[in-house]
Coordinates of C-alpha atoms and ligand atoms in Angstrom, one line a residue:
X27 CA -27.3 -9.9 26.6
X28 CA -26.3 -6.5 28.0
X29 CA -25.3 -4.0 25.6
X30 CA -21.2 -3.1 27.3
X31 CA -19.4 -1.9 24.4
X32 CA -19.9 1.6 21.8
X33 CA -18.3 2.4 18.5
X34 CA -17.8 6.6 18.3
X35 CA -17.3 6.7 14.3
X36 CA -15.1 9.9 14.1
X37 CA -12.9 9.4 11.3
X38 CA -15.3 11.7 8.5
X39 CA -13.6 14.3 6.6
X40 CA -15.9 16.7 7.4
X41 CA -16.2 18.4 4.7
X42 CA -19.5 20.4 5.1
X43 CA -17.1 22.4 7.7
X44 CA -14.2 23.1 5.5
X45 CA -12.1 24.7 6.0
X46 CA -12.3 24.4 9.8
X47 CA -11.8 20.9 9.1
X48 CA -8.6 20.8 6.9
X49 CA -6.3 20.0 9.7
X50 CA -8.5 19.7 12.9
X51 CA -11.4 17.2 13.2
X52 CA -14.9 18.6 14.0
X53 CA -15.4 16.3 16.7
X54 CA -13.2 17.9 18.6
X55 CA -15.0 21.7 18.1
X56 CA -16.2 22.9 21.5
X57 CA -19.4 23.3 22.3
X58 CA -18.6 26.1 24.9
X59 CA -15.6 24.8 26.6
X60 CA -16.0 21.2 26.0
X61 CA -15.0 18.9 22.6
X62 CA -18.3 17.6 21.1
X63 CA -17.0 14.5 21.3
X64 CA -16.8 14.6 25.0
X65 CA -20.5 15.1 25.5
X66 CA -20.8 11.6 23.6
X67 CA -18.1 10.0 25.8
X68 CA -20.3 11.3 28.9
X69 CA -23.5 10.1 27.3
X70 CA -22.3 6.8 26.6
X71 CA -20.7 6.2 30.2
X72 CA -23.8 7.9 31.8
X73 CA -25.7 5.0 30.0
X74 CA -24.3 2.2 31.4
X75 CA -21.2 1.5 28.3
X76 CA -17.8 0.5 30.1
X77 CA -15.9 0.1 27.1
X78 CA -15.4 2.6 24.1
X79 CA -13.7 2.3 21.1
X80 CA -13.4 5.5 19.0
X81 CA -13.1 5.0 14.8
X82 CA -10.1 7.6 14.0
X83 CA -8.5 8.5 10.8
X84 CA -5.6 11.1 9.5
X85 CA -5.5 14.5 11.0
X86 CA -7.4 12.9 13.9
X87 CA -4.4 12.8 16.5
X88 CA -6.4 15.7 19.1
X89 CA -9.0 13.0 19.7
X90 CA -6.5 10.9 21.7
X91 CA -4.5 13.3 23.2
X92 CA -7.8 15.0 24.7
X93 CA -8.9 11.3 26.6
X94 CA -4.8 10.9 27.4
X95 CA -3.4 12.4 30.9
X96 CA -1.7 15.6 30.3
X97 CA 1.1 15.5 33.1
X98 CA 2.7 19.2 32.1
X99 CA -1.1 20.6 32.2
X100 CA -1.7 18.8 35.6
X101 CA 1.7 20.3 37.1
X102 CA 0.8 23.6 36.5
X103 CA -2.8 23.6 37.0
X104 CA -2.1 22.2 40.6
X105 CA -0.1 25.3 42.0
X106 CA -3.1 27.2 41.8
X107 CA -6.0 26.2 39.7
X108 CA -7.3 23.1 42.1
X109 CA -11.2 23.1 40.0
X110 CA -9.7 22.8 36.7
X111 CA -7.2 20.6 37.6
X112 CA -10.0 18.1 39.0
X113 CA -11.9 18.6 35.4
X114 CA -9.2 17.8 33.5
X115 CA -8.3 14.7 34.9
X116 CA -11.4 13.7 35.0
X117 CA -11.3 13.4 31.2
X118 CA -8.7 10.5 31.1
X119 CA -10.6 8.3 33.4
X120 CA -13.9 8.8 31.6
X121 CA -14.0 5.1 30.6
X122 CA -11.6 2.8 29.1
X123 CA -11.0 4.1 25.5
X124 CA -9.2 2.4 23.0
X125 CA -8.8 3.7 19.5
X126 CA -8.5 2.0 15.8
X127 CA -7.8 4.0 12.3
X128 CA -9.6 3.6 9.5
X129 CA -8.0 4.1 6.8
X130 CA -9.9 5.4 4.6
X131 CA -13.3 7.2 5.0
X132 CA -15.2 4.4 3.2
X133 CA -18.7 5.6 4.8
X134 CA -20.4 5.2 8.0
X135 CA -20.9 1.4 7.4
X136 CA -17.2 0.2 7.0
X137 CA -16.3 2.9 10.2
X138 CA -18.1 0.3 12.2
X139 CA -16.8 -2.7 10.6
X140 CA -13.3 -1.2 11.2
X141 CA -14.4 -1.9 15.0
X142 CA -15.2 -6.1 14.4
X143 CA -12.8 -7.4 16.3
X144 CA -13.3 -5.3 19.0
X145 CA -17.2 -5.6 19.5
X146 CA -16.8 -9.8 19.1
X147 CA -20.1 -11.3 18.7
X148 CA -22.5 -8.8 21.6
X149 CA -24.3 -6.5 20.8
X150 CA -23.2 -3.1 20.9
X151 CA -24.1 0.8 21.0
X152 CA -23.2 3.3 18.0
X153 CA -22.7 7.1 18.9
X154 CA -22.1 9.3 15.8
X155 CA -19.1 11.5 16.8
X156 CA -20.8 14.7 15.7
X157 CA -24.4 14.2 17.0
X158 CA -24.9 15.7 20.9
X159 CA -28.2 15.1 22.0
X160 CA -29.7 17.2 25.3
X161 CA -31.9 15.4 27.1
X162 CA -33.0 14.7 30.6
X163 CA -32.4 11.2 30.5
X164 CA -29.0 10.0 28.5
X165 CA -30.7 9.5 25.1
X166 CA -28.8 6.1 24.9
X167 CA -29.9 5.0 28.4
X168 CA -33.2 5.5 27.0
X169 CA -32.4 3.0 23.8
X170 CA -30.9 0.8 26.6
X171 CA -33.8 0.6 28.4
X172 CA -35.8 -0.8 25.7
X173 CA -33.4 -3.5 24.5
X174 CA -33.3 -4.9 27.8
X175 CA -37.4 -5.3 26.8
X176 CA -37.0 -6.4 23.1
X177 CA -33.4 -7.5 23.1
X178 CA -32.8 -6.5 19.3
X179 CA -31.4 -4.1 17.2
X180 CA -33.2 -0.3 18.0
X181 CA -32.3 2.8 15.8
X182 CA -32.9 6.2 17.9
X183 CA -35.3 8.2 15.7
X184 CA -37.0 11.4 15.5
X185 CA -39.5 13.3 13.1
X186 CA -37.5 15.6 10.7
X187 CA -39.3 18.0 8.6
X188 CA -40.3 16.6 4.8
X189 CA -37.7 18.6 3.0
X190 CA -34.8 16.6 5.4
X191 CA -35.4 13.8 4.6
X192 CA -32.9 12.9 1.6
X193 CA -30.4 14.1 4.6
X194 CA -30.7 11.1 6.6
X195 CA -31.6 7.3 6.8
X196 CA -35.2 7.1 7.0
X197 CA -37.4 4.3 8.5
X198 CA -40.7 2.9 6.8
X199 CA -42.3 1.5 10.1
X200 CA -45.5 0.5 12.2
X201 CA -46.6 1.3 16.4
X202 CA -45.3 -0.9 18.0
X203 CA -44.7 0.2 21.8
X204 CA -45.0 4.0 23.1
X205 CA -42.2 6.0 21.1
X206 CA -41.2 2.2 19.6
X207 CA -41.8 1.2 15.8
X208 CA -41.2 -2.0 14.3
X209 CA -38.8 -1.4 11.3
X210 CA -40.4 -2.3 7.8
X211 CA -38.2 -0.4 4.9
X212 CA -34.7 1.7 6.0
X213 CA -33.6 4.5 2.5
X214 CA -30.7 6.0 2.7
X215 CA -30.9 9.7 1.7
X216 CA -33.8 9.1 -0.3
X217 CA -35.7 12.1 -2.2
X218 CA -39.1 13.4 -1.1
X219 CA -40.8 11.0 -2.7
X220 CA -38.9 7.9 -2.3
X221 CA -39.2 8.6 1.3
X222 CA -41.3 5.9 3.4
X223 CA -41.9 8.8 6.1
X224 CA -40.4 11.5 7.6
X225 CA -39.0 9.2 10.8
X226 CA -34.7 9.8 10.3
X227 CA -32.1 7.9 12.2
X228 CA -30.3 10.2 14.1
X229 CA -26.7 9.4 15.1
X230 CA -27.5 6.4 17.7
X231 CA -28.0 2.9 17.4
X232 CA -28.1 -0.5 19.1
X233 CA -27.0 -3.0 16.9
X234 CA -26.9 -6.9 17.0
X235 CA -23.3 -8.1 16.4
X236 CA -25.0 -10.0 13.2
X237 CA -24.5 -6.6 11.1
X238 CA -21.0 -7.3 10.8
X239 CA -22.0 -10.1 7.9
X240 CA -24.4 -8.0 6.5
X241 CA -21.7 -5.0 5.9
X242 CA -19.7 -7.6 4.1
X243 CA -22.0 -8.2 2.3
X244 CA -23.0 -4.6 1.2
X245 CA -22.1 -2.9 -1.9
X246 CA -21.4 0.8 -1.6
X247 CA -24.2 3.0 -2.4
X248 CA -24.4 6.5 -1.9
X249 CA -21.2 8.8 -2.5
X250 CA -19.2 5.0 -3.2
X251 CA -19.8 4.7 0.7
X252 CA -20.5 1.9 2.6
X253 CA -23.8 2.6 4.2
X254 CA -24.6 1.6 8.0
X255 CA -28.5 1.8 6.4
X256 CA -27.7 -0.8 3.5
X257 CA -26.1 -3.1 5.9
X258 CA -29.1 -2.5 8.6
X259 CA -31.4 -3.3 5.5
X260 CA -29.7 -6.5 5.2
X261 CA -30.1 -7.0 8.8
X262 CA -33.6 -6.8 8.8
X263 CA -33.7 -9.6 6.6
X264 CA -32.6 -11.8 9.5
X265 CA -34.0 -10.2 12.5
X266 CA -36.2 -7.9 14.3
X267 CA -35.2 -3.8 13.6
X268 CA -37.0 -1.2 15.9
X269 CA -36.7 2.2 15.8
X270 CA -37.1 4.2 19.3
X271 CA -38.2 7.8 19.2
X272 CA -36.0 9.6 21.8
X273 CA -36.8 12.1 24.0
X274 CA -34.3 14.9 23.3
X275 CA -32.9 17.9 21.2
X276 CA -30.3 16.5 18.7
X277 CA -27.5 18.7 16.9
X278 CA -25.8 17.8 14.5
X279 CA -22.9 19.7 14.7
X280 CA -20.5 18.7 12.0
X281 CA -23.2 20.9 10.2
X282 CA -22.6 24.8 10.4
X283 CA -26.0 26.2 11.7
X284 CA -26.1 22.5 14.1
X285 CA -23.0 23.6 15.9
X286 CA -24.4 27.5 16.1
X287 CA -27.0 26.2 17.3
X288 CA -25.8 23.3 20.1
X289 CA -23.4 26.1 21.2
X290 CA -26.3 28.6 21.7
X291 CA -28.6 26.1 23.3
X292 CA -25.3 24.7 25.9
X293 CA -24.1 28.3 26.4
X294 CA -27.8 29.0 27.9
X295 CA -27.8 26.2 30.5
X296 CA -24.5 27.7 31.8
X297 CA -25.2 30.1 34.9
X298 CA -21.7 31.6 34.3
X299 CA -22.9 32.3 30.4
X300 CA -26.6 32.5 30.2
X301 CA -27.3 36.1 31.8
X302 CA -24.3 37.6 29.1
X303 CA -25.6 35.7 26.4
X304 CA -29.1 36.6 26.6
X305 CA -28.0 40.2 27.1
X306 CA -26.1 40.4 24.0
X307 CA -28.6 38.4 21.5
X308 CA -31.1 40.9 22.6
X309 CA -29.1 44.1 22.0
X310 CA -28.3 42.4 18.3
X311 CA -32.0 41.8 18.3
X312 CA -32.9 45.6 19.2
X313 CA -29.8 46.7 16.7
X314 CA -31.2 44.8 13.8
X315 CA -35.2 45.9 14.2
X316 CA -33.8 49.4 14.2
X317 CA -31.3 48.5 11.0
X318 CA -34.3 47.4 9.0
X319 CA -37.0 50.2 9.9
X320 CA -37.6 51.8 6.8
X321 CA -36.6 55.6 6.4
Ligands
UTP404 P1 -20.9 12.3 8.6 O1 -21.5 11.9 7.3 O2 -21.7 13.3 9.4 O3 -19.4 12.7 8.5 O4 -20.7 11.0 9.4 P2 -18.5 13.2 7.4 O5 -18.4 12.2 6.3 O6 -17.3 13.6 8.1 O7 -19.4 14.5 6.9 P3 -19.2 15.5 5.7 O8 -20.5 15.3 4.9 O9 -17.9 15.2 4.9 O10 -19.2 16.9 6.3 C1 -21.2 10.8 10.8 C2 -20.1 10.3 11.7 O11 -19.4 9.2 11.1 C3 -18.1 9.4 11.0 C4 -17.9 10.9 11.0 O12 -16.6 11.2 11.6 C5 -19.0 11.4 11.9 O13 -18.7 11.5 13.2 N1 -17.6 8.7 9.7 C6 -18.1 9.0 8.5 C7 -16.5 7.9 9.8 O14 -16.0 7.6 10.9 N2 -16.0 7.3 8.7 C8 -16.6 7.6 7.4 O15 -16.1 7.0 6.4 C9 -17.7 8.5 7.4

């Protein structure tokens, strides 16, 4: 069955960006000039997804009114400003973009649940509304390539270092494909040494409509959260998991240093930013070797 439909979770409180977060959600932070939750939009239409529903919550009302027309903007851009007139409508015919509140933030697992009724019974793509990922190839087109080959559920993984790991969901798994593994144990968060590797789940998934059962049917765990790994566990008990290692750079950038960093790394692929940029991290460079010579 082909994968049509994505869930964009972005309902988290974000605290680990407080206060930027109190009133505005991090999703919508630019990375440069663009909300980071617009890089995910164009990821998943660039892979193939026709529908989109984003998972919203309270102080979340920017998200919408970024993907909505904005007829005042477009009136005024249009006298004289004919490029950024063309990008900003652009933005409201992305894809077709519905929306649906969670009301509370209850974890990652009951975000997705929130999108049932939606998603029906095919299989469907999750984006994590603060994960970009820069890569040649869309890294979901990449996970959509190989369901069409294995028509199951695939987690997009990566190698983390071992002192990440009780940051993410990690996969115990065996080869079984180039850059595929066949899913055997799934922690969430676990320590060091609970850990079955150092292989995390990073902020995309293709998931078999079957998990909505299986978050019913999960207690919360972690933080009193509903867990998207506890449900996948359950999942695996009834089918086929695989975890695809992606080709591309991944930020998390509801994290402080992620977002420094995605903006640094976008910034650089810009022609009308790159020259500047590298100018001025070089004179802050030269500034703080001479700071730090000894007297
Ligand atoms: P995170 O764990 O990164 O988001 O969830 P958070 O809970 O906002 O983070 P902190 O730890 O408080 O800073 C990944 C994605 O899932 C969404 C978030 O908005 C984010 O895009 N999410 C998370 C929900 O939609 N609902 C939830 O209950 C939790």
């Amino acid at each position: 069955m082909k994968v049509r439909k994505a869930i964009i979770p972005a309902a988290g409180m974000g605290t680990r960006f407080l206060p930027a977060t109190k009133a505005q959600p991090k999703e919508m932070f630019p990375i440069v000039d663009k909300p980071a939750i617009q890089y995910i939009v164009e990821e998943a239409v660039a892979s193939g997804i026709e529908d989109i529903i984003i998972v919203t919550g309270r102080n979340k009302k920017a998200i919408e009114d970024h993907f909505d027309r904005s007829i005042e903007l477009e009136e005024t851009l249009k006298k004289n400003k004919s490029q950024l007139l063309e990008a900003v409508k652009k933005i409201s015919s992305l894809a077709n973009i519905y929306y649906v509140r969670q009301k509370e933030p209850l974890g990652l697992g009951h975000a997705v649940y929130c999108a049932r009724s939606f998603i029906g019974d095919e299989p469907f793509a999750v984006l994590l509304g603060d994960d970009i990922v820069c890569s040649d190839v869309p890294c979901l087109k990449q996970m959509m390539e190989v369901y069409e080959e294995l028509q199951a559920t695939i987690l997009g993984v990566q190698k983390i270092p071992d002192t990440e790991v009780s940051k993410y969901g990690i996969v115990g798994c065996e080869p079984a494909g180039d850059r595929i593994y066949k899913v055997t144990s799934l922690v969430e968060k676990p320590t060091k040494s609970q850990a079955p590797s150092n292989i995390a789940i990073l902020g995309r998934y293709i998931i078999s409509p079957a998990i909505f059962e299986c978050i019913e049917n999960t207690t919360p765990g972690k933080g009193g959260e509903i867990q998207l790994t506890d449900a996948l566990r359950l999942l695996m008990e009834r089918e086929k998991l695989y975890a695809y290692d992606f080709i591309g750079e991944r930020y998390d950038v509801g994290d402080r240093f992620g977002f420094i960093k995605a903006t640094i790394e976008f910034a650089l692929k810009r022609d009308d930013i790159k020259d500047s940029l590298i100018q001025y991290i070089k004179e802050k460079l030269n500034n703080e070797k001479l700071n730090n010579v000894p007297c």
